[in-house]
Coordinates of C-alpha atoms and ligand atoms in Angstrom, one line a residue:
M1 CA 148.6 41.0 93.6
P2 CA 152.4 41.8 95.3
A3 CA 155.4 42.9 92.4
L4 CA 156.9 39.8 90.9
P5 CA 160.3 39.3 92.9
T6 CA 163.8 39.7 91.3
S7 CA 164.9 36.5 92.3
C8 CA 164.0 33.1 94.3
D9 CA 165.2 29.9 94.4
L10 CA 163.1 27.8 91.9
L11 CA 160.8 29.6 89.0
V12 CA 158.2 27.8 88.2
V13 CA 156.4 28.4 84.5
G14 CA 152.4 27.4 84.2
S15 CA 150.1 26.2 87.2
G16 CA 148.3 23.6 85.3
A17 CA 148.6 20.1 87.5
G18 CA 152.8 19.7 86.9
G19 CA 153.0 23.4 87.2
L20 CA 151.2 23.9 91.1
A21 CA 153.0 20.3 92.1
A22 CA 155.9 20.8 91.3
A23 CA 155.6 24.3 93.3
V24 CA 153.7 22.7 96.3
T25 CA 156.5 20.1 96.8
A26 CA 159.3 22.6 96.4
A27 CA 157.9 25.0 98.7
A28 CA 157.5 22.2 101.2
L29 CA 160.9 21.3 100.9
G30 CA 162.1 24.6 102.0
L31 CA 162.5 26.3 98.6
R32 CA 161.5 29.9 97.7
V33 CA 159.2 29.1 94.3
V34 CA 157.7 31.2 92.2
V35 CA 154.4 30.2 90.1
V36 CA 153.9 33.2 86.6
E37 CA 150.8 32.4 84.7
K38 CA 150.3 33.4 81.4
E39 CA 146.5 33.3 81.2
G40 CA 144.6 35.7 83.5
C41 CA 143.7 32.2 85.8
F42 CA 145.4 29.8 87.3
G43 CA 144.3 25.8 86.3
G44 CA 145.5 25.6 82.4
T45 CA 143.5 22.7 80.9
T46 CA 143.4 21.0 84.3
A47 CA 141.3 23.4 85.7
W48 CA 138.5 22.2 83.0
S49 CA 139.6 18.3 83.4
G50 CA 138.1 15.2 84.5
G51 CA 141.3 15.1 87.3
W52 CA 141.5 12.0 87.1
M53 CA 145.4 10.3 87.4
W54 CA 146.2 6.6 86.2
V55 CA 148.6 5.6 89.1
P56 CA 148.7 1.9 89.6
C57 CA 149.6 0.3 93.4
N58 CA 148.4 3.0 95.1
P59 CA 147.5 3.9 98.4
L60 CA 143.7 4.3 98.2
A61 CA 143.5 0.5 96.1
V62 CA 145.8 -0.9 99.0
A63 CA 143.7 0.2 101.5
A64 CA 140.6 -1.1 100.0
G65 CA 142.1 -4.6 99.3
I66 CA 142.9 -4.5 95.7
V67 CA 146.6 -5.3 96.2
E68 CA 148.8 -6.2 92.5
D69 CA 152.6 -6.8 92.2
V70 CA 154.1 -3.9 90.5
A71 CA 155.0 -6.6 87.3
E72 CA 151.4 -6.6 86.4
P73 CA 151.0 -2.6 85.5
R74 CA 154.6 -3.4 83.9
R75 CA 153.3 -6.0 82.2
Y76 CA 150.5 -3.8 80.7
L77 CA 152.4 -0.9 80.1
Q78 CA 155.3 -3.2 78.1
A79 CA 152.0 -4.7 75.9
V80 CA 150.2 -1.3 75.1
M81 CA 153.6 0.3 74.4
G82 CA 155.5 -1.7 72.5
A83 CA 159.0 -0.8 71.3
Q84 CA 158.3 2.8 73.0
F85 CA 158.4 1.1 76.4
E86 CA 161.4 3.5 78.2
A87 CA 162.2 1.3 81.0
E88 CA 164.0 4.1 82.8
R89 CA 161.4 6.6 82.9
V90 CA 158.6 3.6 83.1
E91 CA 160.3 1.9 86.4
A92 CA 160.2 5.6 87.7
F93 CA 156.9 6.5 86.8
L94 CA 155.8 3.1 88.7
A95 CA 157.9 3.5 91.9
H96 CA 157.1 7.2 92.2
A97 CA 153.3 7.9 91.5
P98 CA 151.9 5.9 94.3
A99 CA 154.4 7.5 96.6
A100 CA 153.5 10.6 95.4
V101 CA 149.6 10.3 96.0
R102 CA 150.6 9.4 99.2
W103 CA 152.8 12.5 100.0
F104 CA 150.3 14.9 98.7
A105 CA 147.3 13.5 100.8
E106 CA 149.9 13.4 103.7
H107 CA 151.2 17.3 103.2
T108 CA 148.7 19.4 101.3
A109 CA 145.1 20.0 100.7
L110 CA 144.5 17.6 97.7
Q111 CA 142.8 14.4 98.6
F112 CA 142.0 11.9 96.6
V113 CA 139.1 9.3 96.4
D114 CA 139.5 6.2 94.3
G115 CA 139.4 4.9 90.9
N116 CA 138.4 1.4 92.3
T117 CA 136.1 0.0 89.7
I118 CA 137.4 2.3 86.7
P119 CA 139.0 -0.4 84.1
D120 CA 142.4 0.2 81.6
F121 CA 141.7 1.1 77.9
H122 CA 142.8 -2.0 76.3
G123 CA 141.1 -4.3 78.3
R124 CA 142.2 -8.1 76.4
L125 CA 146.0 -7.5 76.5
P126 CA 148.0 -8.9 79.3
G127 CA 148.0 -6.8 82.2
A128 CA 145.3 -4.9 81.9
R129 CA 143.1 -4.4 85.5
T130 CA 139.8 -3.4 85.8
G131 CA 139.6 -1.2 88.6
G132 CA 142.5 0.4 91.5
R133 CA 144.5 1.8 88.8
S134 CA 143.3 5.1 89.2
V135 CA 142.5 7.9 91.5
C136 CA 140.7 11.7 91.1
A137 CA 140.9 15.1 93.2
A138 CA 138.4 15.2 95.8
P139 CA 135.7 17.6 96.0
F140 CA 137.3 20.5 97.4
E141 CA 136.2 23.5 99.4
A142 CA 137.9 26.9 97.4
G143 CA 136.2 29.0 100.1
V144 CA 139.7 28.7 101.9
L145 CA 141.7 30.4 98.7
G146 CA 139.8 33.3 100.0
P147 CA 141.1 36.3 97.6
L148 CA 142.9 33.6 95.2
L149 CA 139.1 32.5 94.2
P150 CA 138.6 34.8 91.8
L151 CA 142.3 33.6 90.2
L152 CA 141.5 29.9 90.0
K153 CA 140.0 29.0 86.4
P154 CA 136.7 28.3 86.5
P155 CA 135.1 25.2 85.2
H156 CA 135.0 24.1 81.4
P157 CA 131.7 26.8 80.0
L158 CA 130.7 23.5 78.4
M159 CA 130.7 21.6 81.4
S160 CA 129.5 22.6 83.9
W161 CA 125.9 24.3 84.5
L162 CA 124.7 27.4 86.0
G163 CA 128.9 27.6 86.6
M164 CA 128.6 24.8 88.6
S165 CA 132.0 22.2 88.6
I166 CA 130.8 18.9 87.6
G167 CA 133.0 16.0 88.7
S168 CA 132.2 12.2 89.8
D169 CA 128.7 13.1 91.1
L170 CA 127.8 13.9 86.8
K171 CA 125.3 10.3 87.7
H172 CA 123.0 12.5 89.6
F173 CA 122.7 15.2 86.9
L174 CA 122.2 12.4 84.4
R175 CA 119.6 10.7 86.8
A176 CA 118.0 13.7 88.0
G177 CA 114.3 13.2 87.5
R178 CA 114.3 9.4 87.1
S179 CA 116.3 8.8 90.8
W180 CA 114.8 10.5 94.2
D181 CA 118.4 10.6 95.5
S182 CA 119.9 11.9 92.2
T183 CA 116.9 14.4 92.3
A184 CA 117.4 15.3 95.6
Y185 CA 121.5 15.7 95.0
V186 CA 120.5 17.7 91.9
A187 CA 118.4 20.2 93.7
R188 CA 120.9 20.6 96.9
R189 CA 123.6 21.4 94.8
V190 CA 121.8 24.0 92.5
L191 CA 120.4 25.8 95.6
R192 CA 124.1 25.4 97.1
Q193 CA 125.3 26.8 94.0
L194 CA 122.5 29.8 93.3
A195 CA 123.3 30.8 96.7
E196 CA 126.7 31.3 96.7
R197 CA 126.9 33.1 93.2
A198 CA 124.0 35.6 94.8
L199 CA 126.8 36.1 97.7
H200 CA 129.8 35.5 96.4
G201 CA 129.1 36.0 92.5
Q202 CA 131.2 32.0 92.0
G203 CA 130.2 28.4 93.3
R204 CA 132.6 27.3 96.0
L205 CA 132.6 23.8 95.7
R206 CA 134.7 22.4 93.7
M207 CA 135.0 19.2 91.6
G208 CA 137.7 17.1 89.3
G209 CA 140.3 18.6 87.9
N210 CA 139.1 21.8 89.1
A211 CA 139.6 20.6 92.6
L212 CA 142.6 19.7 92.5
V213 CA 143.9 23.3 90.9
A214 CA 141.9 24.0 94.1
A215 CA 143.5 22.1 96.1
L216 CA 147.4 22.6 94.8
L217 CA 146.5 26.5 95.2
A218 CA 145.4 26.4 98.4
S219 CA 148.9 24.7 99.5
A220 CA 150.8 26.3 97.7
Q221 CA 149.1 29.7 99.1
Q222 CA 150.0 28.1 102.2
R223 CA 153.7 27.7 101.7
G224 CA 153.8 30.9 100.8
V225 CA 154.6 30.3 96.9
A226 CA 154.3 33.7 94.9
L227 CA 151.9 33.6 92.9
H228 CA 151.4 35.3 89.5
A229 CA 148.8 35.2 87.3
G230 CA 148.8 37.2 83.6
H231 CA 152.6 37.1 83.5
A232 CA 154.4 35.1 80.5
V233 CA 158.0 34.2 80.4
R234 CA 159.3 35.2 77.1
R235 CA 163.0 34.4 77.7
L236 CA 165.3 31.5 79.6
R237 CA 168.7 32.9 81.1
V238 CA 171.0 30.9 80.2
E239 CA 174.6 31.4 82.0
G240 CA 177.9 29.2 81.8
G241 CA 175.1 26.2 80.4
R242 CA 172.6 26.9 83.3
V243 CA 169.8 27.6 83.2
T244 CA 169.0 30.3 86.1
G245 CA 166.4 32.4 85.4
A246 CA 163.9 33.9 82.6
L247 CA 162.7 37.2 81.3
V248 CA 159.0 37.7 82.4
S249 CA 156.3 40.1 80.8
S250 CA 153.3 40.9 82.1
A251 CA 150.8 44.6 81.9
A252 CA 153.6 46.3 84.4
G253 CA 156.5 45.1 81.5
D254 CA 159.4 42.6 81.3
H255 CA 161.1 41.6 84.4
T256 CA 164.1 39.5 84.6
L257 CA 163.8 36.8 87.0
H258 CA 166.5 34.8 88.5
A259 CA 166.0 31.2 89.8
S260 CA 169.0 29.6 91.6
A261 CA 167.9 25.9 91.6
G262 CA 166.6 26.4 88.1
V263 CA 163.2 26.4 86.0
V264 CA 160.1 24.2 86.1
L265 CA 159.2 24.0 82.7
A266 CA 154.9 23.6 83.2
C267 CA 153.1 25.2 80.0
G268 CA 151.0 22.5 79.1
G269 CA 152.5 21.8 75.9
F270 CA 151.6 22.6 72.4
P271 CA 148.1 22.0 71.8
H272 CA 147.6 25.4 70.3
D273 CA 150.8 25.9 67.3
R274 CA 149.9 25.5 64.5
A275 CA 153.6 25.3 63.3
R276 CA 154.0 22.4 65.4
Q277 CA 150.5 21.2 64.5
R278 CA 151.4 21.0 60.7
Q279 CA 154.9 19.9 61.8
W280 CA 153.7 16.9 63.5
F281 CA 150.6 16.3 63.0
A282 CA 149.5 14.2 59.9
T283 CA 146.4 15.2 60.0
T284 CA 145.6 19.5 60.0
P285 CA 143.6 21.1 60.8
H286 CA 143.0 20.3 64.3
W287 CA 140.6 21.2 66.9
S288 CA 141.8 20.9 70.2
A289 CA 139.7 20.7 73.6
A290 CA 142.9 22.6 75.5
P291 CA 142.8 26.5 76.7
A292 CA 144.0 28.6 73.9
G293 CA 146.9 30.2 75.6
N294 CA 148.4 26.8 75.7
T295 CA 150.6 27.3 72.6
G296 CA 153.8 25.3 72.8
D297 CA 155.6 27.8 75.0
G298 CA 157.4 25.4 77.1
L299 CA 158.6 23.8 74.3
R300 CA 159.9 26.7 72.6
L301 CA 161.8 28.3 75.5
G302 CA 164.0 24.8 76.4
E303 CA 164.5 23.9 72.8
A304 CA 165.9 28.0 72.7
A305 CA 167.9 27.1 76.0
G306 CA 169.4 24.2 74.4
A307 CA 167.0 21.2 75.0
A308 CA 165.7 18.1 72.9
L309 CA 162.7 17.2 71.4
K310 CA 160.7 13.9 71.3
A311 CA 158.1 13.4 69.0
D312 CA 159.6 11.5 66.4
D313 CA 160.1 8.2 67.9
L314 CA 156.4 8.4 70.0
A315 CA 153.1 6.6 68.8
D316 CA 151.0 9.6 68.5
P317 CA 152.3 13.3 69.1
A318 CA 148.8 14.0 70.9
A319 CA 146.0 12.8 73.0
W320 CA 144.2 12.5 70.5
A321 CA 139.5 13.2 70.3
P322 CA 136.9 13.5 69.0
C323 CA 135.9 17.5 69.2
S324 CA 133.1 19.1 68.0
V325 CA 132.7 23.1 67.0
V326 CA 130.1 24.5 69.3
P327 CA 129.4 28.3 68.7
M328 CA 129.5 30.4 71.4
P329 CA 126.4 32.7 72.6
G330 CA 128.9 36.0 72.8
G331 CA 131.0 34.5 69.6
G332 CA 133.3 32.7 68.7
T333 CA 133.8 28.8 69.0
L334 CA 135.0 26.5 71.6
N335 CA 136.1 22.7 71.1
F336 CA 133.5 20.2 72.7
P337 CA 135.8 17.2 73.4
H338 CA 133.4 13.6 73.2
L339 CA 134.5 11.6 76.3
L340 CA 131.1 10.2 77.4
E341 CA 128.7 9.8 74.9
R342 CA 129.6 7.6 72.3
G343 CA 129.6 4.8 74.5
K344 CA 125.9 4.9 75.9
P345 CA 123.6 2.7 74.2
G346 CA 121.8 3.9 70.6
L347 CA 124.5 5.7 68.9
I348 CA 126.9 5.3 65.9
A349 CA 130.1 7.0 64.2
V350 CA 129.7 7.5 60.5
D351 CA 131.8 9.3 57.9
A352 CA 131.0 10.8 54.5
N353 CA 130.1 7.4 52.9
G354 CA 127.0 7.2 55.7
E355 CA 129.9 4.0 57.1
R356 CA 131.1 2.9 60.6
F357 CA 134.7 2.3 61.1
V358 CA 135.4 2.0 65.1
N359 CA 133.8 0.8 68.4
E360 CA 132.1 3.8 68.8
A361 CA 132.2 3.1 72.8
G362 CA 135.9 2.8 72.8
N363 CA 138.6 5.3 74.2
Y364 CA 138.2 8.7 72.6
H365 CA 142.4 8.4 71.2
S366 CA 141.3 5.1 69.4
F367 CA 138.7 6.6 68.0
M368 CA 140.8 9.3 66.5
R369 CA 143.2 6.5 65.5
A370 CA 140.7 5.0 63.8
R371 CA 139.3 7.8 61.8
F372 CA 142.9 8.8 60.7
H373 CA 143.5 5.1 59.8
K374 CA 141.1 4.6 57.2
T375 CA 140.8 9.2 55.7
Q376 CA 145.2 8.6 55.4
G377 CA 145.2 11.8 56.0
R378 CA 142.7 13.0 54.0
E379 CA 139.3 14.7 55.8
A380 CA 138.4 13.3 59.4
Q381 CA 135.1 14.5 59.8
A382 CA 132.7 12.0 61.1
W383 CA 129.1 12.6 62.5
L384 CA 127.8 11.1 65.2
V385 CA 124.2 9.9 65.3
C386 CA 121.7 8.6 66.9
D387 CA 117.7 9.0 67.7
H388 CA 115.4 11.0 69.6
R389 CA 115.4 9.0 72.6
F390 CA 118.8 9.2 72.8
I391 CA 119.4 12.5 72.6
R392 CA 116.5 13.2 75.0
R393 CA 118.3 10.7 77.5
W394 CA 121.9 11.2 77.2
G395 CA 122.0 14.1 74.7
L396 CA 124.6 14.7 72.2
G397 CA 128.0 16.9 72.3
A398 CA 127.1 20.1 74.0
V399 CA 123.5 19.4 73.6
R400 CA 122.4 18.8 77.0
P401 CA 119.1 16.3 77.3
W402 CA 115.8 16.4 79.0
P403 CA 114.4 19.1 80.0
F404 CA 117.2 21.4 78.1
T405 CA 115.7 22.6 74.8
L406 CA 117.5 21.3 71.7
G407 CA 115.9 24.9 69.6
R408 CA 119.2 26.7 70.4
W409 CA 121.8 23.7 68.2
L410 CA 119.3 23.2 65.7
A411 CA 119.0 27.3 65.1
N412 CA 122.9 27.6 65.1
G413 CA 124.0 25.0 62.9
Y414 CA 125.6 22.1 65.9
L415 CA 122.8 19.9 66.2
R416 CA 121.5 18.7 62.7
R417 CA 117.8 16.7 62.6
G418 CA 115.9 14.4 59.5
A419 CA 112.4 13.1 60.2
T420 CA 113.8 9.8 58.3
P421 CA 117.6 8.5 58.3
A422 CA 117.3 9.5 54.4
D423 CA 117.2 12.8 55.7
L424 CA 119.5 13.1 58.3
A425 CA 122.0 12.5 56.5
R426 CA 120.7 15.1 53.6
A427 CA 121.1 17.4 56.4
A428 CA 124.0 16.5 57.6
G429 CA 126.4 16.5 54.2
F430 CA 126.9 12.4 54.2
S431 CA 125.6 10.3 52.5
A432 CA 122.0 8.6 52.1
T433 CA 121.3 5.9 50.7
G434 CA 125.2 4.7 53.0
F435 CA 123.6 5.4 56.1
E436 CA 120.5 3.6 55.6
R437 CA 122.5 0.5 54.4
T438 CA 124.7 1.3 57.6
L439 CA 121.8 1.8 60.0
A440 CA 119.6 -1.2 58.3
A441 CA 122.9 -3.3 59.6
Y442 CA 123.6 -2.0 63.1
N443 CA 119.6 -2.2 64.1
E444 CA 119.0 -5.3 62.8
T445 CA 121.8 -6.9 65.9
A446 CA 121.3 -4.4 67.6
R447 CA 117.9 -5.5 69.0
E448 CA 119.5 -7.7 70.4
G449 CA 121.8 -6.5 71.9
R450 CA 125.0 -7.3 69.7
D451 CA 127.1 -5.7 67.0
P452 CA 129.1 -8.6 65.7
A453 CA 130.8 -5.5 63.2
F454 CA 133.0 -3.6 66.2
D455 CA 132.0 -5.4 69.1
R456 CA 130.5 -2.4 71.0
G457 CA 130.6 -3.3 74.6
G458 CA 132.7 -6.3 73.7
T459 CA 135.5 -5.0 77.0
P460 CA 134.8 -3.7 81.0
Y461 CA 135.9 0.3 79.8
D462 CA 133.4 -0.4 76.9
R463 CA 130.5 -1.2 79.5
M464 CA 131.5 1.2 81.9
Q465 CA 131.2 4.1 79.5
G466 CA 127.9 2.3 78.7
D467 CA 124.2 2.7 80.6
P468 CA 124.3 0.3 83.8
H469 CA 120.5 0.3 84.0
H470 CA 120.0 -0.2 80.3
P471 CA 117.5 -2.7 79.8
G472 CA 119.2 -5.5 76.9
P473 CA 121.8 -7.6 77.6
N474 CA 124.6 -5.0 76.5
P475 CA 124.7 -1.5 78.0
C476 CA 126.2 0.1 74.8
V477 CA 123.9 -1.3 72.6
A478 CA 119.8 -0.1 71.8
P479 CA 118.8 0.1 68.3
I480 CA 118.6 3.7 66.9
E481 CA 115.2 3.6 64.9
R482 CA 112.4 6.7 67.1
G483 CA 112.6 9.4 65.2
P484 CA 113.2 12.2 64.4
F485 CA 117.1 11.5 63.8
Y486 CA 120.0 13.9 65.1
A487 CA 123.8 14.5 64.1
V488 CA 126.6 16.4 65.7
R489 CA 129.7 16.3 63.5
V490 CA 132.7 15.5 64.6
V491 CA 136.7 16.4 63.8
P492 CA 140.2 15.6 64.6
G493 CA 140.5 17.0 68.2
S494 CA 143.0 16.5 71.4
L495 CA 143.3 16.4 75.4
G496 CA 146.4 17.5 74.8
T497 CA 150.1 16.8 73.3
F498 CA 152.5 13.9 73.7
A499 CA 155.6 15.1 72.2
G500 CA 157.7 17.6 74.4
L501 CA 161.1 18.0 75.5
A502 CA 163.6 15.2 75.6
V503 CA 164.0 14.1 79.5
D504 CA 165.2 12.1 82.3
A505 CA 163.9 9.8 84.8
H506 CA 164.0 12.7 87.4
A507 CA 162.1 15.3 85.0
R508 CA 165.6 16.9 84.0
V509 CA 165.4 18.2 80.6
L510 CA 168.0 16.8 78.2
Q511 CA 170.3 18.4 75.7
A512 CA 170.9 16.6 71.9
N513 CA 173.8 15.2 73.3
G514 CA 171.6 13.4 76.2
Q515 CA 172.9 15.1 78.9
P516 CA 170.9 16.8 81.4
L517 CA 170.4 20.8 80.5
P518 CA 171.3 22.0 84.3
G519 CA 168.7 24.1 86.0
L520 CA 165.4 23.1 84.0
Y521 CA 162.5 20.6 84.5
A522 CA 159.5 19.8 82.9
A523 CA 157.0 18.4 84.0
G524 CA 152.8 18.0 82.6
N525 CA 153.2 18.2 78.9
D526 CA 156.2 20.3 78.2
M527 CA 157.9 16.6 79.1
A528 CA 157.4 14.0 76.3
S529 CA 155.4 11.3 77.2
V530 CA 155.8 8.7 79.5
M531 CA 153.7 6.4 77.8
G532 CA 155.7 7.0 74.5
G533 CA 152.6 8.2 73.6
H534 CA 150.2 5.7 73.4
Y535 CA 147.0 6.1 75.7
P536 CA 147.2 2.6 77.9
S537 CA 144.2 4.0 80.3
G538 CA 142.1 7.9 81.4
G539 CA 144.8 9.7 83.6
I540 CA 147.9 8.7 81.8
T541 CA 148.6 12.7 81.5
L542 CA 148.0 14.1 84.9
G543 CA 148.9 10.3 86.7
P544 CA 152.5 11.4 85.7
A545 CA 152.3 15.5 85.6
L546 CA 151.2 15.3 89.7
T547 CA 154.3 12.3 89.9
F548 CA 157.0 13.8 87.8
A549 CA 157.0 17.4 89.5
W550 CA 157.1 16.1 92.6
V551 CA 160.4 14.5 91.6
A552 CA 161.5 17.4 90.0
A553 CA 160.9 19.4 92.6
H554 CA 163.1 16.4 95.0
H555 CA 165.9 17.1 92.9
A556 CA 165.4 20.8 92.5
A557 CA 166.2 20.7 96.5
G558 CA 168.8 18.6 96.1
R559 CA 166.4 15.7 97.7
V560 CA 167.3 13.8 94.5
L561 CA 164.7 10.6 94.8
P562 CA 166.9 7.5 94.1
L563 CA 165.7 5.7 90.9
P564 CA 164.4 2.2 91.3
A565 CA 166.5 -1.2 89.9
P566 CA 167.1 -2.6 87.5
A567 CA 168.2 1.7 87.3
L568 CA 170.0 2.2 90.4
E569 CA 173.4 3.1 88.3
T570 CA 171.9 6.2 86.8
A571 CA 170.7 7.6 90.6
S572 CA 174.0 7.1 92.1
E573 CA 175.2 9.3 88.9
A574 CA 172.2 11.6 89.5
S575 CA 173.0 12.6 92.9
S576 CA 176.8 12.6 93.1
Ligands
LIG1 C1 137.8 18.2 78.9 C2 139.4 17.0 79.5 C3 139.1 16.4 80.3 C4 140.0 15.9 80.5 N1 140.5 15.2 81.7 C5 141.6 14.3 82.2 C6 141.8 13.5 83.4 O1 140.2 13.5 83.7 N2 142.8 12.6 83.2 C7 144.2 13.4 82.5 O2 145.1 12.4 82.4 N3 143.7 14.2 82.1 C8 142.8 14.8 81.1 N4 142.6 15.6 80.5 C9 144.1 16.3 80.1 C10 144.4 16.9 80.8 O3 143.9 18.1 81.4 C11 145.8 18.1 80.3 O4 146.9 16.6 80.0 C12 146.8 18.3 81.8 O5 146.1 18.8 82.2 C13 147.8 19.1 81.3 O6 148.4 19.3 82.4 P1 149.8 20.5 82.5 O7 149.9 20.7 84.0 O8 150.7 20.3 81.0 O9 149.4 21.5 81.8 P2 148.0 23.0 81.8 O10 147.0 22.3 82.8 O11 147.6 23.2 80.4 O12 149.0 24.2 82.8 C14 149.0 24.6 81.5 C15 149.7 26.1 81.8 O13 150.9 27.4 81.8 C16 150.4 28.2 81.3 N5 151.4 28.9 80.2 C17 151.5 28.6 78.8 N6 152.5 29.0 78.2 C18 152.9 29.9 79.3 C19 154.0 31.3 79.7 N7 154.9 31.5 78.2 N8 154.4 31.7 80.6 C20 153.8 31.2 81.8 N9 152.3 30.5 81.5 C21 152.5 29.5 80.5 C22 149.0 27.9 80.6 O14 147.9 29.3 80.4 C23 147.8 27.5 81.1 O15 147.2 27.9 82.6 C24 141.6 16.3 80.5 C25 141.7 17.6 79.6 C26 140.4 17.6 78.8 C27 140.3 18.9 77.5

């Protein structure tokens, strides 16, 4: 890797979606850009993510004939966000997000696939849609990265198999052995992966968030962005009230880097910053699924330079998700977010009393909110429970479905098993009498595909998470009755954080007096959530990350994007 230069136009700190999207845009607009990444490889949480971006009115939906007025997503956001609806930033997001997708598709290696059948999380609220508001990074052939390929972060070790990046093709892996098409698809992918591992040490086909990072890295490389992994920003340089660069540390020592057009902070929020967790989370300890390198550096760097933080007036400080703590083969643990199996038919969640507390098929953020609400800040663990039929069909957390075996998971204590419901409760540590009562009540109506207690399967989002091939009337509901029975403990976790640096609609970081801190921008989760700490739909972190990175880069390049009406006044102030 060449030495870090001493000067550039724009310094980007962090190499997830926020950082790389800003870097590629700025380079395309003619700036000399440096990206520094403190980990040994590029990609951050983004490289482990599903790669879904919430972008209402996006060009792929429009091309498919799904045309809606921007008033509809606005109405939906108003309904979800209530008092946290910040009109100027939300309008900027709604106006710029489709334009950003179009721009990346036309000017970079990043291509998109549509999410035209993916419903919003809160299907009963006004303005909610059952599809056409999401896009995902298209699969990407990462071989074009050449010598940079080993520096692309590998897929999440617990969400891949043989190191294979799995994304929208997960359905084939779950149907292998049941459908000829899926079996043939999986066989082809496995053969390709084995061949590429033998030849190149790793697979080249990347999906989801890994494809998003790979495509942006490829474009960054093509456009001459200087990419430096293993380099951490320690301090911002502030001269005459303006951010003009940073002190960067690497194994080679400390370097001062001047950045004439400013600095973009994109360090991925604070999911592993213990002090901030204690300050802002109602319940600690916390087990985030984000990579360990996301320790809140961006917030600290900004604050030390005079930036204001936004936390207390958000609905939630983080994107909650139930996580299980997985013992890893080489020692240590990894936090696994339970995003998919909770909606499949034949699973419920119970607390220490053996009682249900939520519609388990609902979104991960609402699941944890319900848990926090019930426990009022006390220990918020719970157990996901299923029977033998379920675990062999769908797996449970890190435990994979048939033909993978259960032995390792039972031996290391991650998975608990009991011949009867009471045996399972005793093995896992929740109330046996409570659980027997809960299970009897659940099973009675589940045999008819109903869940009167919590309405599993009651919204389009629930049903998408269910099993479309389930023979019963409700794709999310089946009885849990064929032992042995299994449980995995889940604890409070997150996919990332919502609290962050206060910014304006141009992604400029603000000071406590509400004025921009000249030369400083934030993107991705370093920026306080444009959703006000709410979770309206899947993709509400990566959609805004891509959009506001694009907006920030335009501003830094002196190509200020006009704000949509009714915020025109602010736009002209900004460009003057
Ligand atoms: C399993 C999983 C699935 C998910 N799926 C989705 C999804 O489909 N859609 C969605 O919207 N969201 C999803 N999320 C959340 C999403 O991945 C994150 O919100 C998003 O990736 C954050 O992007 P970012 O650019 O802010 O940060 P990151 O991608 O985390 O990148 C930040 C980078 O900054 C680096 N860094 C930190 N400090 C420094 C420093 N001092 N100097 C230099 N570099 C530094 C970090 O090492 C890191 O590489 C998912 C999360 C998980 C865990």
